[in-house]
Amino acid sequence: MKIGIIGATGYGGAELVRILNHHPYTDNCILYSSSDEGKAYDASYPHLRNIAQQSLQPLHIETICNEIDVMFIAAPPGVSGEWSPKLAEAGIPVIDLSGDLRIQNPAVYEKWYKRQAAPEETIQNAVYGLAELQKEEIQNAKLIANPGCFPTAVLLGLAPLAKNKLLQDSFLIVDAKTGVSGAGRKASMGTHYSELNDNFKIYKVNEHQHTPEIEQQLAAWQPGTGPITFSAHLAPMTRGIMATMYTDAPPGMSSAQLREFYSEFYKDSYFVRIRPEGEFPATKEVYGSNFCDISVTVDERTNRVTIVSVIDNLMKGAAGQAVQNLNIMNGWQEETGLMMTPVYP
Amino acid sequence: MKIGIIGATGYGGAELVRILNHHPYTDNCILYSSSDEGKAYDASYPHLRNIAQQSLQPLHIETICNEIDVMFIAAPPGVSGEWSPKLAEAGIPVIDLSGDLRIQNPAVYEKWYKRQAAPEETIQNAVYGLAELQKEEIQNAKLIANPGCFPTAVLLGLAPLAKNKLLQDSFLIVDAKTGVSGAGRKASMGTHYSELNDNFKIYKVNEHQHTPEIEQQLAAWQPGTGPITFSAHLAPMTRGIMATMYTDAPPGMSSAQLREFYSEFYKDSYFVRIRPEGEFPATKEVYGSNFCDISVTVDERTNRVTIVSVIDNLMKGAAGQAVQNLNIMNGWQEETGLMMTPVYP
Amino acid sequence: MKIGIIGATGYGGAELVRILNHHPYTDNCILYSSSDEGKAYDASYPHLRNIAQQSLQPLHIETICNEIDVMFIAAPPGVSGEWSPKLAEAGIPVIDLSGDLRIQNPAVYEKWYKRQAAPEETIQNAVYGLAELQKEEIQNAKLIANPGCFPTAVLLGLAPLAKNKLLQDSFLIVDAKTGVSGAGRKASMGTHYSELNDNFKIYKVNEHQHTPEIEQQLAAWQPGTGPITFSAHLAPMTRGIMATMYTDAPPGMSSAQLREFYSEFYKDSYFVRIRPEGEFPATKEVYGSNFCDISVTVDERTNRVTIVSVIDNLMKGAAGQAVQNLNIMNGWQEETGLMMTPVYP
Amino acid sequence: MKIGIIGATGYGGAELVRILNHHPYTDNCILYSSSDEGKAYDASYPHLRNIAQQSLQPLHIETICNEIDVMFIAAPPGVSGEWSPKLAEAGIPVIDLSGDLRIQNPAVYEKWYKRQAAPEETIQNAVYGLAELQKEEIQNAKLIANPGCFPTAVLLGLAPLAKNKLLQDSFLIVDAKTGVSGAGRKASMGTHYSELNDNFKIYKVNEHQHTPEIEQQLAAWQPGTGPITFSAHLAPMTRGIMATMYTDAPPGMSSAQLREFYSEFYKDSYFVRIRPEGEFPATKEVYGSNFCDISVTVDERTNRVTIVSVIDNLMKGAAGQAVQNLNIMNGWQEETGLMMTPVYP
């Protein structure tokens, strides 16, 4: 299968290249770029010397059809809104890693993203690609809205409760921490080394654009779920997300029962690992892999539950899940090309 | 004034030496150590070459009285339980940086610390040294239980609410993040560089021994305050604590009003800085200083408040506050010797 | 093929498990440990949950013969000196990652390692496994002394000169920098997070035990090569080695000619990448991979050459090269199971 | 004394503010900026909330004379070439932290800096401000070219040899490592967090613009000193420089003699600390301070000397030395306002 990538010069794109380089059913990717057309890709990413020797290709809708079978879009906001319809018309399935097609309600999108929403028809055609939980929809999709990094960690952590209507309506707090690579490769004061090293920051308090994505999916699973409290924090590390989630425990459920319930819920999901009693995951333990590791525990003093979920934001939170969706769309085994062991330490 | 330090070879002790070295009213410290007696202090801490040229002294109660006027104890658990009574008898005021004398109820101490409590009389004599809020008690104290690092950040963040009985009884979540120096200088797998670098961990979920210290003080300010949910996280950095706190907002209070209320509450506290609207503190912004920076914001969608509080765990969270207490005890200006500007970047 | 690992609980052992887990010609490894016998391996390394579910096995020479076909030894000094002869007698090939069998002259070993050398016969039987340059010897070996991390980076950087007798006899300076994982998993003050983070150290100036290993091989290639100057530095990072090497340029060779000469020298070596003009490698560009990236440049002002060589110390500097040697010993393609792309960023 | 700073929004400027804030003989600084005129300084640097409450002032030569007594220029290249003459004319002494006035030969400047040199007269008027070694010239200067960060570390490490004509003419290698703050506050791909974290890079091999500054001073001390080999490396840390220097040892000098010779040379220099035998400095051991720590050792096997010198690049390598020069110019004690103890850990 021939794969195209729009936006290959970003970190999400580079991670797609790293994965697809060893995928047994795909050829070398074609990497598109309007701005850097003709440039050698490994000049941008010297770690790919002798590995990815493609040069960046111009993006012409006429030729694309003959060149590729599936397109990944790993570009800044706005690009998928423009290209998804064109590619749909050309019959090319699309997996979109941007946030443009995830929010069903354009008004909600515009409030949180502070920019115009994609065409409504495009949004309606997009299937939300949370791989473990939307397998059937994904199998039949031509257009996938690949979930955001924070929503992936959060929703995998909450799905066993929400899908069983066990979320309590009192409060739901999500305290999320991310490595800096989630901000992409574009240089800015906010990603400047000296400003972040040995430093811990909080940002977008109650204002992060991933909030409505989480709320939309929770409400789809358990109608009536109210707004969440969401804070994003920046940790001095490159990769990794930890979401620490707090809510009231489902009545009558002990720590052991809840952990068993989570294990049962994910028993067929290779990439979700529920940790044993007393063990909590660290971000490095999924580094470079497609795993999502989860711990749950109920505090008997307060009857509140603490759920901890970790992923590699560039893998399960972006490129890894995108390839998982490619596998599902094509009827291949979900783990194909994604079995890499976490790199530790 | 002549100062003694028991436990000077730990990080808390080294930070005391760094501060007191420039304190205008104190002489060179006498550094006590039973195990390393006679050893040059700067052999342990070469950054103090030509600065702290003392050698470590044996700890004999008979001679101590003639040598020092005040003792800081920055030693592992158990030491202050043994030495505080002896020093009290000898008439030497003590500022204890360990957790041994902070919990009034020995049964609670023993449950959380999993070790025997200090003698009850000693505990009863100790004044909890949260400098900004206990000034009067501290002025008259001979024995100070210097607050823990997490409790300092948390309690300064919640005091304006709790002291005004504005904490809501629904829920109170504290998601705390710390740098690694809080674990002290003792090598262990849990503080091994390769295990922590580029990694983010959660530990002691609902089990951290600072939990009862926070609860005890909140209940003293606002009786009836229930148990909190507390999680500690380890960030890949050396210094700094951020406590992110979530609770229901006091009815009818907007973000602006709450911020104004906090500013008013701390208007005479030099070391507490309430950040302006839209600005949240980062740990590096208090690095090496005695400041505690706080932001508060109410989310109108959920009517929940998010309070963010940062300190340098070795300064305001340990040695800095200890010297602040020394100043208060002696009637000196609170800021004496503690005006160091944060080192940034 | 059935593989055994002695010393699997160290970082070198864990990296062997990560690699061999996807090697097409090997079964699940058997992990030996005398001290942790019976313990689940993933309790030590939770990143391997659901991946490496072996428990640690006792080490009995009688049963080993029936269990494995090849043994890797990734244990502390002393172990391979004891076990290599036993395994040789049992007819089991050994790849030893320790430094015990690398130095041919026991007196030299004892001077630099400050401990007793292994039995002379065992040392004489060992082939130095610098994979790119000793292929023939390795193919026929039963006992491999896998090179040290620094020597691998240094020798690959100097081989084109030394093997062609082009090293000048004026001076040879090696300024080497390493990440902390090279020190292993054992906790100590020297690997304590707070002592190393945001810090840069130099250690073992002119005293590093890898010095004679480098000198021995250089002298084997170009007899008469004199002693080198070697300094080891500790950089605040987990993985990666950079060796910056300085010497007089071979007379009459320009930068371009020297680079071409290096490229030609390594044209059949997949894992050695010579960088184009003006591009110098960074350690992260080989992270998690078996590559060694090299740049060479001649300074026209001084007629001195600067050679820069980077590897991942746990991969090409340890486990990766060990598996490369396994491949060569067995007549498999050298790259088998080692094609992982560097994880970047 | 009233101090002005041009370029206060950079890291060098912020460090000047941090120091001068506690300097006993200076008032609050006036901070000049043409681009950010009117903006509050602490909006750029929230760590200075409640500390530096100035707003940025427009730069008018007419008013400056009435406002300040001395000007620091901590601005990008080009600014001091323009402003130094104007300020000289107005009779205001200048301490320039940029590289513009350090190189006496304009052709050399233009070759290495790849930009036009400052007016020759201005350059000739400038005194090179290596504080420990040029005290007399500095006392009488009206215009100081404050040394670069690398040259400060290197020259303090070599001065005892060069000033005594003990540098051997065989070779001189300087392998320098720096934290990222040396690159300033301007965001770029080269200072992007995800590109640098957990990574070690080499840059400007034989091309760093600090090379001629070092060579010029060495030749001034020991005429005939030839070109050096200089490599700059970027370590994943914020502050700190280590220069590791290699050359042939002065004939007949042992390690102990050389160390003694260095100690004697610097016996009146408070900020230079020669480390005892077997102890080498780490960058964190001078963090936030004005110290330069040096070790020297002779390798008996090779008769080469290894000199290690560390500084905080923003302090001794920039703002600290600039204030030291201010002190010397004014006849104040050199250490005034600069006694801060290194922040460790």
mmCIF file of N, CA and C in Angstrom, chain B residues 8 13 30 75 100 104 129 179 241 281 327:
data_model
loop_
_atom_site.group_PDB
_atom_site.id
_atom_site.type_symbol
_atom_site.label_atom_id
_atom_site.label_comp_id
_atom_site.label_asym_id
_atom_site.label_seq_id
_atom_site.Cartn_x
_atom_site.Cartn_y
_atom_site.Cartn_z
ATOM 1 N N ALA B 8 23.623 18.745 58.773
ATOM 2 C CA ALA B 8 24.054 19.727 57.769
ATOM 3 C C ALA B 8 24.450 19.092 56.440
ATOM 4 N N GLY B 13 20.174 21.074 55.065
ATOM 5 C CA GLY B 13 21.275 21.657 55.823
ATOM 6 C C GLY B 13 22.159 22.537 54.949
ATOM 7 N N ILE B 30 27.767 26.364 63.314
ATOM 8 C CA ILE B 30 28.465 25.163 63.760
ATOM 9 C C ILE B 30 27.675 23.971 63.243
ATOM 10 N N ALA B 75 17.545 16.797 60.064
ATOM 11 C CA ALA B 75 18.010 15.414 60.076
ATOM 12 C C ALA B 75 16.869 14.466 59.724
ATOM 13 N N ASP B 100 8.694 15.243 62.344
ATOM 14 C CA ASP B 100 8.399 14.538 63.590
ATOM 15 C C ASP B 100 7.470 15.271 64.541
ATOM 16 N N GLN B 104 -0.109 16.676 65.636
ATOM 17 C CA GLN B 104 -0.479 16.725 67.048
ATOM 18 C C GLN B 104 -0.916 15.375 67.595
ATOM 19 N N GLY B 129 5.178 26.151 62.298
ATOM 20 C CA GLY B 129 5.822 27.387 61.840
ATOM 21 C C GLY B 129 5.470 27.832 60.436
ATOM 22 N N GLY B 179 10.138 18.586 42.400
ATOM 23 C CA GLY B 179 11.462 18.213 41.921
ATOM 24 C C GLY B 179 12.054 17.150 42.823
ATOM 25 N N ILE B 241 8.272 23.046 43.629
ATOM 26 C CA ILE B 241 6.998 22.363 43.851
ATOM 27 C C ILE B 241 5.916 23.193 43.200
ATOM 28 N N PRO B 281 2.017 30.912 37.630
ATOM 29 C CA PRO B 281 3.440 30.812 37.953
ATOM 30 C C PRO B 281 4.048 29.498 37.494
ATOM 31 N N ASN B 327 13.947 34.565 62.103
ATOM 32 C CA ASN B 327 13.786 36.019 62.131
ATOM 33 C C ASN B 327 12.598 36.441 63.001
#
